[in-house]
PDB file of C-alpha atoms and ligand atoms in Angstrom:
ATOM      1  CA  UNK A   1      12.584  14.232  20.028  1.00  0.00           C
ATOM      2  CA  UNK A   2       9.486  12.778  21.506  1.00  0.00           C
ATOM      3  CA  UNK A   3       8.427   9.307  21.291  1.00  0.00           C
ATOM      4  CA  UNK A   4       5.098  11.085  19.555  1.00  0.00           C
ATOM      5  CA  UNK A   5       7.165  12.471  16.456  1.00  0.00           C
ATOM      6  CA  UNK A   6       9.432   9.592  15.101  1.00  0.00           C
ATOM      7  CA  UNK A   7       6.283   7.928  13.653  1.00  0.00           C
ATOM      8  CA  UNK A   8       4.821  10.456  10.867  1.00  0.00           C
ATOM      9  CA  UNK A   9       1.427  11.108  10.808  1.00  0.00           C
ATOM     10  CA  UNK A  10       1.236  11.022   6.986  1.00  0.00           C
ATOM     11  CA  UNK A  11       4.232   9.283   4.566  1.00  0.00           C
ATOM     12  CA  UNK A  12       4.238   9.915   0.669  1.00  0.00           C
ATOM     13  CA  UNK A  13       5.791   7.717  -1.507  1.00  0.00           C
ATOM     14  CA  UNK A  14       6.904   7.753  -4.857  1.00  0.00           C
ATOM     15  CA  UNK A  15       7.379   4.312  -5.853  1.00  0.00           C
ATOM     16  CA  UNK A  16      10.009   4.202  -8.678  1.00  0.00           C
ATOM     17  CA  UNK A  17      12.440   1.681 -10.028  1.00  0.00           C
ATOM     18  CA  UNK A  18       9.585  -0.966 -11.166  1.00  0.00           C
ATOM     19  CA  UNK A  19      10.649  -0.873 -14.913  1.00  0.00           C
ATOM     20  CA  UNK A  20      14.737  -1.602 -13.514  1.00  0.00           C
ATOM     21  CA  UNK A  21      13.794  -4.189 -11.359  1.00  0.00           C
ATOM     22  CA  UNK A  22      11.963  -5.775 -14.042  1.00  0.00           C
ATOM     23  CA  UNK A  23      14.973  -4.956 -16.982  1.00  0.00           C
ATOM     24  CA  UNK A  24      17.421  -6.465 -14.400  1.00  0.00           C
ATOM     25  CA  UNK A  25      15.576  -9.904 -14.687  1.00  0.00           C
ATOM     26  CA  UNK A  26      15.256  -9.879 -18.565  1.00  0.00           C
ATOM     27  CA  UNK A  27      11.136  -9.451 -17.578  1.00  0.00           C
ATOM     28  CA  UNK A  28       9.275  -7.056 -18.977  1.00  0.00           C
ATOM     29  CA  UNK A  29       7.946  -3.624 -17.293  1.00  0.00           C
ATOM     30  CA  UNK A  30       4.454  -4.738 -16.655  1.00  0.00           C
ATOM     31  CA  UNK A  31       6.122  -7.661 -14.828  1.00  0.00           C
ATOM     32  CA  UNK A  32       7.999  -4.942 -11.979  1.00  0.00           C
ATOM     33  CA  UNK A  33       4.625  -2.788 -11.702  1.00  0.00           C
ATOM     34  CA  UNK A  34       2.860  -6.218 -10.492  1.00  0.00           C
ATOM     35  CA  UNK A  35       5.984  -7.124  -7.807  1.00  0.00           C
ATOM     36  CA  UNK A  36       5.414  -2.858  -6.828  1.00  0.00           C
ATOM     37  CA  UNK A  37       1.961  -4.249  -6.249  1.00  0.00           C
ATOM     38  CA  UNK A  38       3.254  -6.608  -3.724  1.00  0.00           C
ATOM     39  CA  UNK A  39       5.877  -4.193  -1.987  1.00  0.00           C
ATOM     40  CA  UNK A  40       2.817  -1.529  -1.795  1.00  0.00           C
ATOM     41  CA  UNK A  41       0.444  -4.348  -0.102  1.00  0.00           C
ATOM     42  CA  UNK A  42       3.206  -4.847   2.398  1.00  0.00           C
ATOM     43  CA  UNK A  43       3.887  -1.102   3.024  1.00  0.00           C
ATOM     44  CA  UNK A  44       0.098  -0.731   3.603  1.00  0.00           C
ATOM     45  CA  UNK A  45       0.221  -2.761   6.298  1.00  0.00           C
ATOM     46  CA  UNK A  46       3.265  -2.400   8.018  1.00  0.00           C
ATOM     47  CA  UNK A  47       1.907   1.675   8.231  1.00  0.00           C
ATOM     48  CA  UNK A  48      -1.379   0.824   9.964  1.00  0.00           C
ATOM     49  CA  UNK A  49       1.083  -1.536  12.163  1.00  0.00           C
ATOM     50  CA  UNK A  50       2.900   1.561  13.090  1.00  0.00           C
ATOM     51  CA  UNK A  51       0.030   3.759  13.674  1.00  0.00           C
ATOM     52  CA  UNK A  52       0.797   5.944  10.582  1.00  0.00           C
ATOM     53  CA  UNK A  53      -2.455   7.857   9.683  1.00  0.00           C
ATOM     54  CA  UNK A  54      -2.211   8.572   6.231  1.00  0.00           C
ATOM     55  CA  UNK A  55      -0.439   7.180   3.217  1.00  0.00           C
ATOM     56  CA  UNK A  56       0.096   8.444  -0.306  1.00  0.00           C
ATOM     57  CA  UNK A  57       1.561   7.085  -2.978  1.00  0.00           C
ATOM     58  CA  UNK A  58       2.191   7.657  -6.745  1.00  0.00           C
ATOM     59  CA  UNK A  59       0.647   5.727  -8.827  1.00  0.00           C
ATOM     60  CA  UNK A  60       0.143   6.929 -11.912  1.00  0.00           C
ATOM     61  CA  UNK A  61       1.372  10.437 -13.438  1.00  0.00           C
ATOM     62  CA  UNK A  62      -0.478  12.980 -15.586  1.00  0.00           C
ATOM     63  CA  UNK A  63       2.897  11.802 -17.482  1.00  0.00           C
ATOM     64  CA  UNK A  64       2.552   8.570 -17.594  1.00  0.00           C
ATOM     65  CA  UNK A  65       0.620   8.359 -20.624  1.00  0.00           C
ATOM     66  CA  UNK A  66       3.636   9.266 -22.449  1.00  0.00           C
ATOM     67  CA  UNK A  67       4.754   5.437 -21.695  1.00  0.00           C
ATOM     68  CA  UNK A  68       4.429   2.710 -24.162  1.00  0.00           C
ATOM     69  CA  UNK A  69       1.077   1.628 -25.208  1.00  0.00           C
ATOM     70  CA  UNK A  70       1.362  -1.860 -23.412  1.00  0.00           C
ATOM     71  CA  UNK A  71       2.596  -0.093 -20.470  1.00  0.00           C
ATOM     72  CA  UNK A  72      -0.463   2.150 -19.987  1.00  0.00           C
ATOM     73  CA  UNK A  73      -2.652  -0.401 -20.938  1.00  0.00           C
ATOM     74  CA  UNK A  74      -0.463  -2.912 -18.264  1.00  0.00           C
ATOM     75  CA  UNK A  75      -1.117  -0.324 -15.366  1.00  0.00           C
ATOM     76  CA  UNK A  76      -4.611   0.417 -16.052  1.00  0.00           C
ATOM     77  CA  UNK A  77      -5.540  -3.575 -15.862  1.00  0.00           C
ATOM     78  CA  UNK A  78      -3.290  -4.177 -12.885  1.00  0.00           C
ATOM     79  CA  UNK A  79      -5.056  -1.169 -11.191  1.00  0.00           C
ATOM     80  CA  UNK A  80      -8.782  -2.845 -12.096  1.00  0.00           C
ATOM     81  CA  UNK A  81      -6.650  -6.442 -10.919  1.00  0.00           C
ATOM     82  CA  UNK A  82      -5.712  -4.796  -7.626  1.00  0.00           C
ATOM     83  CA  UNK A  83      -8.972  -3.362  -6.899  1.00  0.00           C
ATOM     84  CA  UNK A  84     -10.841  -6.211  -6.813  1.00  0.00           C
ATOM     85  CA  UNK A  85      -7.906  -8.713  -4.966  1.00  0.00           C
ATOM     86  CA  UNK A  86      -6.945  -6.121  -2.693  1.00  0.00           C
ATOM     87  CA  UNK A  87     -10.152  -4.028  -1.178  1.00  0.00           C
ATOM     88  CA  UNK A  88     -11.894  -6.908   0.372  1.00  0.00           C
ATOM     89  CA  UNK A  89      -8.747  -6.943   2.510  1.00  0.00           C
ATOM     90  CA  UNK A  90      -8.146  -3.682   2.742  1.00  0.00           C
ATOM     91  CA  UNK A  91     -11.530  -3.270   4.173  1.00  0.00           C
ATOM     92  CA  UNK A  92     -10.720  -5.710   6.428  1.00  0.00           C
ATOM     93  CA  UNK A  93      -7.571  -3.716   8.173  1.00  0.00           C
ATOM     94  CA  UNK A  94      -9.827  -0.356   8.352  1.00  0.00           C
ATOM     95  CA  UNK A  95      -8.191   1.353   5.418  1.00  0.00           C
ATOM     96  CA  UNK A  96     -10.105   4.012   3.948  1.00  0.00           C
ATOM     97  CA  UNK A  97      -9.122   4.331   0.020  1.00  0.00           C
ATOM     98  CA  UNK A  98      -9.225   7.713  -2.031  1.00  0.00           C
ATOM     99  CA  UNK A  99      -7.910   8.018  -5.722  1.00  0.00           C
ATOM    100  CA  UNK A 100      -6.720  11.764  -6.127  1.00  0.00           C
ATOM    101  CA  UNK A 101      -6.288  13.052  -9.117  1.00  0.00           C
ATOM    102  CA  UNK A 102      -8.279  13.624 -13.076  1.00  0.00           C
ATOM    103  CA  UNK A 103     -10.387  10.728 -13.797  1.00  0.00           C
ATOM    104  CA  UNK A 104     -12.114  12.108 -17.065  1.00  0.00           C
ATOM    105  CA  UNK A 105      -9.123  10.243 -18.815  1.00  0.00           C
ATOM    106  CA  UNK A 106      -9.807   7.246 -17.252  1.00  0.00           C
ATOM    107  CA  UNK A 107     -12.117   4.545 -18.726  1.00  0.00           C
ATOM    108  CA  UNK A 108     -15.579   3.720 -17.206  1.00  0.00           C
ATOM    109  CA  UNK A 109     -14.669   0.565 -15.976  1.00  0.00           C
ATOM    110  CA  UNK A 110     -11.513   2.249 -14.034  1.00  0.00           C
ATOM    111  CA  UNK A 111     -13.808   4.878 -13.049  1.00  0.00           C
ATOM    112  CA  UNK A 112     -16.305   2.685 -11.654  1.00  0.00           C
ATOM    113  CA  UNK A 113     -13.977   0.592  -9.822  1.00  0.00           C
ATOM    114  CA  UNK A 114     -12.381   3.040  -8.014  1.00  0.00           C
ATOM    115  CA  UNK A 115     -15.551   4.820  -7.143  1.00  0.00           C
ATOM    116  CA  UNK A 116     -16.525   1.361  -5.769  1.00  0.00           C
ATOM    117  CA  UNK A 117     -13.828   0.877  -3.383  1.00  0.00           C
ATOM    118  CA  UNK A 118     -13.945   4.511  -2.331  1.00  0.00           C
ATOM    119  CA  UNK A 119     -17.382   3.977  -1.291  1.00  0.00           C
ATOM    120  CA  UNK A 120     -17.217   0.376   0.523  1.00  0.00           C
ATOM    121  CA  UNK A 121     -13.737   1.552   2.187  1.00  0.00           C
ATOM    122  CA  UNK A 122     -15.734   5.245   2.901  1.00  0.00           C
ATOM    123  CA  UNK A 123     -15.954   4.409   6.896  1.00  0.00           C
ATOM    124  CA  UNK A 124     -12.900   3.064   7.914  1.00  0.00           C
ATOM    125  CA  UNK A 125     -10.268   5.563   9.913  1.00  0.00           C
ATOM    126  CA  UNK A 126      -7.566   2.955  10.587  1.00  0.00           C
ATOM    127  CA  UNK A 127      -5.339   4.137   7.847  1.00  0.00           C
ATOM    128  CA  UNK A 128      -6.358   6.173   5.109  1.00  0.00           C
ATOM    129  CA  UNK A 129      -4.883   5.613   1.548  1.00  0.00           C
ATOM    130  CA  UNK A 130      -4.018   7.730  -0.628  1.00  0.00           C
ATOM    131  CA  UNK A 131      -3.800   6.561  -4.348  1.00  0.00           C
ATOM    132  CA  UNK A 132      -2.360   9.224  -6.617  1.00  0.00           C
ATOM    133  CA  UNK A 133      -3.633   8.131 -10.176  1.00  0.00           C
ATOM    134  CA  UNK A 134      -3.431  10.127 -13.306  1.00  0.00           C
ATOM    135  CA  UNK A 135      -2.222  13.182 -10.705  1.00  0.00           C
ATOM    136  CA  UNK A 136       0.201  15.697 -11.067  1.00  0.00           C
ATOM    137  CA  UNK A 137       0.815  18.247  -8.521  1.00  0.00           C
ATOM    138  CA  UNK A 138       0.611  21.294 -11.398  1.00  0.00           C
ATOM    139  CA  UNK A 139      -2.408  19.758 -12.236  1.00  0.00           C
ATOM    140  CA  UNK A 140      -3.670  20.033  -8.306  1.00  0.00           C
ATOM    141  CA  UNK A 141      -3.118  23.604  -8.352  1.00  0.00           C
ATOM    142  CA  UNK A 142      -4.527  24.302 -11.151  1.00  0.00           C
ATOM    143  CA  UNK A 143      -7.802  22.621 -10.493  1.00  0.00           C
ATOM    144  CA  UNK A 144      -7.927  24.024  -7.106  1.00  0.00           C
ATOM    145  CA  UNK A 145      -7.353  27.457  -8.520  1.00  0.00           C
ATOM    146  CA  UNK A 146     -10.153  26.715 -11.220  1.00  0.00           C
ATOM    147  CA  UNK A 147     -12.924  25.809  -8.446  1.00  0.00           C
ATOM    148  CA  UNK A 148     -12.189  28.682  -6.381  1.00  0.00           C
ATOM    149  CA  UNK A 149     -12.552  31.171  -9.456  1.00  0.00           C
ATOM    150  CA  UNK A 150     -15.812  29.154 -10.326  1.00  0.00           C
ATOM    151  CA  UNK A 151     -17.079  29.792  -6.755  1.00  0.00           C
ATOM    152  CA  UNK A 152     -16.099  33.467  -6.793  1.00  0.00           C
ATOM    153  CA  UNK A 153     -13.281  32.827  -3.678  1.00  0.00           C
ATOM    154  CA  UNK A 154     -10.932  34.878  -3.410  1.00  0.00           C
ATOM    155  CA  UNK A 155      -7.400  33.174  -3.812  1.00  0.00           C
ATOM    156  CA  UNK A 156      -5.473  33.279  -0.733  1.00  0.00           C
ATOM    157  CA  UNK A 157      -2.667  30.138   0.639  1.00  0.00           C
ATOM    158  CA  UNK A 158      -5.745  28.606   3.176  1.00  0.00           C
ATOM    159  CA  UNK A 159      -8.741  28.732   0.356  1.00  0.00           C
ATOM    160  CA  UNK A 160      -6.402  27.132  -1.958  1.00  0.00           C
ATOM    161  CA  UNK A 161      -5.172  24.692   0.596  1.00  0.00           C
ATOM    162  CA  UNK A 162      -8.857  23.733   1.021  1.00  0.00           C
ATOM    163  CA  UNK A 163      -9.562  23.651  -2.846  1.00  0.00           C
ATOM    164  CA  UNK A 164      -6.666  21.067  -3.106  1.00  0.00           C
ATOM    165  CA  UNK A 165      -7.096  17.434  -4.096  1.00  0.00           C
ATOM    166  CA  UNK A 166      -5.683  16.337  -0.942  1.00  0.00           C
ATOM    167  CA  UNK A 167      -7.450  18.771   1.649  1.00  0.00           C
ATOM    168  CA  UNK A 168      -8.645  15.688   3.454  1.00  0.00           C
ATOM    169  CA  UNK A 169      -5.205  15.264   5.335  1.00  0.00           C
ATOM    170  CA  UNK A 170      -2.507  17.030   6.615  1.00  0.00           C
ATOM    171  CA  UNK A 171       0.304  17.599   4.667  1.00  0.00           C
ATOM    172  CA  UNK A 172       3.286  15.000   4.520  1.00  0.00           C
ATOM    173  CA  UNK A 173       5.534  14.949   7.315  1.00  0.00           C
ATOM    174  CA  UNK A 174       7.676  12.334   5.100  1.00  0.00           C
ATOM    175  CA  UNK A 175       7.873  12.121   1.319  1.00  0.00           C
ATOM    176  CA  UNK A 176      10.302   8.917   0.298  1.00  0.00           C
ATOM    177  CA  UNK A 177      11.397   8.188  -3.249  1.00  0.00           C
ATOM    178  CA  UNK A 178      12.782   4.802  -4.044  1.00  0.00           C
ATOM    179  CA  UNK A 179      14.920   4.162  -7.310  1.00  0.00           C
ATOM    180  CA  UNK A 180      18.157   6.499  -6.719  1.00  0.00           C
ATOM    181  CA  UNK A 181      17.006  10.083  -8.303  1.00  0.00           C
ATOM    182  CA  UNK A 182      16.409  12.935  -6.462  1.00  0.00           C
ATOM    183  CA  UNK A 183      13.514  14.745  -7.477  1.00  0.00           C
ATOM    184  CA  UNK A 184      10.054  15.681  -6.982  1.00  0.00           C
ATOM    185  CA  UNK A 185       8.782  15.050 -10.780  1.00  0.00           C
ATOM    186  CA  UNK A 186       5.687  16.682 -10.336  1.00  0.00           C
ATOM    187  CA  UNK A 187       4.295  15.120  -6.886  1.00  0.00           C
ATOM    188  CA  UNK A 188       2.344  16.751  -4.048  1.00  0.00           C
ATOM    189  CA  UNK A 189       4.202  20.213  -5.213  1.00  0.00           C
ATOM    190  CA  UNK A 190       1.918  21.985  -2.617  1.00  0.00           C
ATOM    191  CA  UNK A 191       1.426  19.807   0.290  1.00  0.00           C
ATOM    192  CA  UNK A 192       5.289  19.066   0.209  1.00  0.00           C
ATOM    193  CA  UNK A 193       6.463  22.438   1.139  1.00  0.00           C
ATOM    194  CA  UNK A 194       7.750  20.986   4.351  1.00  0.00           C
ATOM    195  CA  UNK A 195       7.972  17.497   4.333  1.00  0.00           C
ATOM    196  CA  UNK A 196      10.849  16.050   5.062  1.00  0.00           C
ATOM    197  CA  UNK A 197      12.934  14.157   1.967  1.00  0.00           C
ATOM    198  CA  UNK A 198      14.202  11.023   2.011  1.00  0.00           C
ATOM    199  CA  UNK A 199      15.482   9.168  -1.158  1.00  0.00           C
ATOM    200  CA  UNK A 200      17.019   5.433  -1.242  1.00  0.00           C
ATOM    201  CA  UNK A 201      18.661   3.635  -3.623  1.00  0.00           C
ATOM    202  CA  UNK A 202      16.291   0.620  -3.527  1.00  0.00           C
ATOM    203  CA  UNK A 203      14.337   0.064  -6.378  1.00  0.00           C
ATOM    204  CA  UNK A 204      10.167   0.121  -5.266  1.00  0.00           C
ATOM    205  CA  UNK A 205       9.823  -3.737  -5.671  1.00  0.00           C
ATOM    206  CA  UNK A 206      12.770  -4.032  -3.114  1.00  0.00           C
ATOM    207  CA  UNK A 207      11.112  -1.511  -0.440  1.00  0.00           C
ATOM    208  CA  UNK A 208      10.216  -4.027   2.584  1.00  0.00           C
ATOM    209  CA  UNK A 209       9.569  -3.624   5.793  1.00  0.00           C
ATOM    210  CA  UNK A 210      13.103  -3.231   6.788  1.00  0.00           C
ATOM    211  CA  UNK A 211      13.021  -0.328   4.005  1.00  0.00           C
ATOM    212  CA  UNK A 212      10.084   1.670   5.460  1.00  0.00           C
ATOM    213  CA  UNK A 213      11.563   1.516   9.123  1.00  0.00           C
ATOM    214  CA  UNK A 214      15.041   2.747   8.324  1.00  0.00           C
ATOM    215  CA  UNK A 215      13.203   5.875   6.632  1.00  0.00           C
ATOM    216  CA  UNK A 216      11.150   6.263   9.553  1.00  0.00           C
ATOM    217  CA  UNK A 217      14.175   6.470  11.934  1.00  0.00           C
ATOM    218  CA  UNK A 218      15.553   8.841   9.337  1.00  0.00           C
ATOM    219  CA  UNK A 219      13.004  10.503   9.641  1.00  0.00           C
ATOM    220  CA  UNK A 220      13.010  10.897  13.712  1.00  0.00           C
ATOM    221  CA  UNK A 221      16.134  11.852  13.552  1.00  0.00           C
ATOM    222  CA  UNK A 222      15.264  14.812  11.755  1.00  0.00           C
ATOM    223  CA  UNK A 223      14.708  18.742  13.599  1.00  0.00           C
ATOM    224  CA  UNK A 224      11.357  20.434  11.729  1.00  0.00           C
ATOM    225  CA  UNK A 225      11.591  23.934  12.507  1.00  0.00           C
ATOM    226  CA  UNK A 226       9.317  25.344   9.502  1.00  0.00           C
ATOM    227  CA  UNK A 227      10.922  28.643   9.429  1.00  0.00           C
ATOM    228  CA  UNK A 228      11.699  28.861  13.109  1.00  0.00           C
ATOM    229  CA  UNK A 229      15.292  28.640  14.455  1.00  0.00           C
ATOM    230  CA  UNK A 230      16.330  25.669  16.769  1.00  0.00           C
ATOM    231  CA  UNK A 231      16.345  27.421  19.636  1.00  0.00           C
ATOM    232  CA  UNK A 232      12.761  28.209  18.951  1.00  0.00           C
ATOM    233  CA  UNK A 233      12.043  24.337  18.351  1.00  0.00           C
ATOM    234  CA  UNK A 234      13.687  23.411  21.827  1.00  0.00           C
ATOM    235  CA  UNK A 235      11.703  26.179  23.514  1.00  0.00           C
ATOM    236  CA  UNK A 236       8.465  26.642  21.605  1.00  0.00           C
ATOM    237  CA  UNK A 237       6.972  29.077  24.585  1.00  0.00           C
ATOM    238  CA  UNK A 238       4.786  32.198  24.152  1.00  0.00           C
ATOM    239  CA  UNK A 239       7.633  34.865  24.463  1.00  0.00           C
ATOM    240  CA  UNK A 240       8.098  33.797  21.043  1.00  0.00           C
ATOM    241  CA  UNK A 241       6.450  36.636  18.874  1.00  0.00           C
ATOM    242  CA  UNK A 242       5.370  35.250  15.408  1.00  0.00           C
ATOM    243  CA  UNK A 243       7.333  38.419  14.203  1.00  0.00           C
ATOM    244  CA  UNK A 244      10.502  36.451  15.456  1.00  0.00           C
ATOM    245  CA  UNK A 245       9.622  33.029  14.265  1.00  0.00           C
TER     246      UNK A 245
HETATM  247  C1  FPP B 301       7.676   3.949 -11.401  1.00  0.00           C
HETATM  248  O1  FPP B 301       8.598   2.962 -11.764  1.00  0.00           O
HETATM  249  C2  FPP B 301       6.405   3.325 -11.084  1.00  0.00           C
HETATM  250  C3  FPP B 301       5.239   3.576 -11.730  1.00  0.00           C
HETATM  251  C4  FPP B 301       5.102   4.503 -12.853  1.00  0.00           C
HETATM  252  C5  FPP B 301       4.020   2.880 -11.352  1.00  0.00           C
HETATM  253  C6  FPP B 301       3.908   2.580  -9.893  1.00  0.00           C
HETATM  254  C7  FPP B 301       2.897   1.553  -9.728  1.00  0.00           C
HETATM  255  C8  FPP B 301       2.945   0.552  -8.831  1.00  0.00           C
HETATM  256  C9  FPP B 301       3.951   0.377  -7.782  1.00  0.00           C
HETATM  257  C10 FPP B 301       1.933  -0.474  -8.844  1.00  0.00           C
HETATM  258  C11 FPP B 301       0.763  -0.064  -8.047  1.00  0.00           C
HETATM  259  C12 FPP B 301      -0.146   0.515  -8.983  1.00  0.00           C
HETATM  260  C13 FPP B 301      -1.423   0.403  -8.974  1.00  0.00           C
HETATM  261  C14 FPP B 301      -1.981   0.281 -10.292  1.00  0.00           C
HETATM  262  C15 FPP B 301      -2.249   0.408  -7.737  1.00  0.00           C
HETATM  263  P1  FPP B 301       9.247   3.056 -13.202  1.00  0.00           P
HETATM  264  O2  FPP B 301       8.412   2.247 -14.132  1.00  0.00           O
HETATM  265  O3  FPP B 301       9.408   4.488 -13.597  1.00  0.00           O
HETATM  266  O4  FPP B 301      10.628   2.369 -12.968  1.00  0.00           O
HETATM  267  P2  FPP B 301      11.996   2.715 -13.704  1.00  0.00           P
HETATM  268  O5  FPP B 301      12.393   4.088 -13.242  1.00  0.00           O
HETATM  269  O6  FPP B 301      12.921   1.660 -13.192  1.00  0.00           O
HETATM  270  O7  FPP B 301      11.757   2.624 -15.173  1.00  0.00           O
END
């Protein structure tokens, strides 16, 4: 392993155990969503520290809305509330923020915020952030399948790869999920074809810095050999024919 690879060039999170952390402390929901709010400023920042390039995380699901009224309605107001406390920053470390995902559900004011701090944020190339929001990666597929039927296109893996909601960056080399299950509930379903899992016990409000680094040397311990053998991986010369590989 080279000193290059043990830092991924893009990291996905999904950022559960909010609602337990909260439970645990007789608080309610809304009040664990706010602390993930902290843990994500911090992860932010320790990534552009490390020289990650790209970082997505999960924000909000297409299935979300199936959450208690208060919740939604919590989430949507913490997401305006974080906009406006946390982009001036943000700007300020060269972090370039995109929302992915179906905004016609989304209220005007949510829709105007976030085009807001796409725009201001549309220059920077420190870091750039990913916010999944109202996103589902069915929902990704689809879409991308719809525009290239609009546009005529034929659909092959690279058009659809282009059509995709997160085109802009290379696929995850690390996907993390805090809060103890093991599952992909309907994240990045394309882009994640060869990332590299890594799930901890630790709920999302408990993710620190400490937290992101052990994953990270997880992570460089890891051999990616997408498809090839490990031989190939040690010796990645031209006598390999892609017929072998
Ligand atoms: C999953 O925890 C977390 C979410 C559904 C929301 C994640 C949101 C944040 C971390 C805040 C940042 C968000 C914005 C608005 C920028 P859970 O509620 O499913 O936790 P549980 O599994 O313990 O119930």
């Amino acid at each position: 392993m080279t000193a290059k690879r043990a830092i991924p060039h893009h990291i996905a999170i999904v950022m559960d155990g909010n609602g337990r952390w909260a439970t645990k402390r007789f608080l309610p929901r809304v009040a664990g969503h706010k602390k993930g709010v902290d843990a994500l400023r911090a992860c932010v920042r320790r990534c552009g520290d490390l020289g990650v390039r790209a970082l997505t995380v999960f924000a909000f699901s297409s299935e979300n809305w199936k959450r208690p009224a208060d919740e939604v309605s919590g989430l949507m107001e913490l997401l305006a509330v974080a906009l406006s406390r946390e982009v001036p920053q943000l700007q300020a470390e060269g972090v370039r923020i995109l929302f992915v995902g179906d905004r016609t559900r989304l209220s005007e004011k949510v829709r105007n915020g976030l085009a807001q701090a796409e725009a201001l944020t549309a220059g920077n190339t420190r870091l750039t952030f990913n916010i999944c929001f109202n996103y589902g990666g069915r929902w990704d597929i689809a879409q991308a399948a719809a525009r290239l039927a609009a546009r005529g296109e034929e659909i092959t893996e690279d058009n659809l790869a282009g059509a995709m909601a997160l085109a802009h960056v290379p696929d995850p080399d690390l996907l993390i999920r805090t809060g103890g299950e093991q599952r992909i509930s309907n994240f990045l379903l394309w882009q994640a074809a060869y990332s590299e899992l890594y799930f901890t016990d630790k709920l999302w409000p408990e993710f620190d810095d400490a937290a992101l680094d052990a994953a990270i040397a997880d992570y460089g311990r890891r051999e990616r050999r997408f498809g090839r053998t490990s031989e190939q991986v040690a010796d990645p010369s031209p006598r390999v024919s892609r017929k072998a590989a």
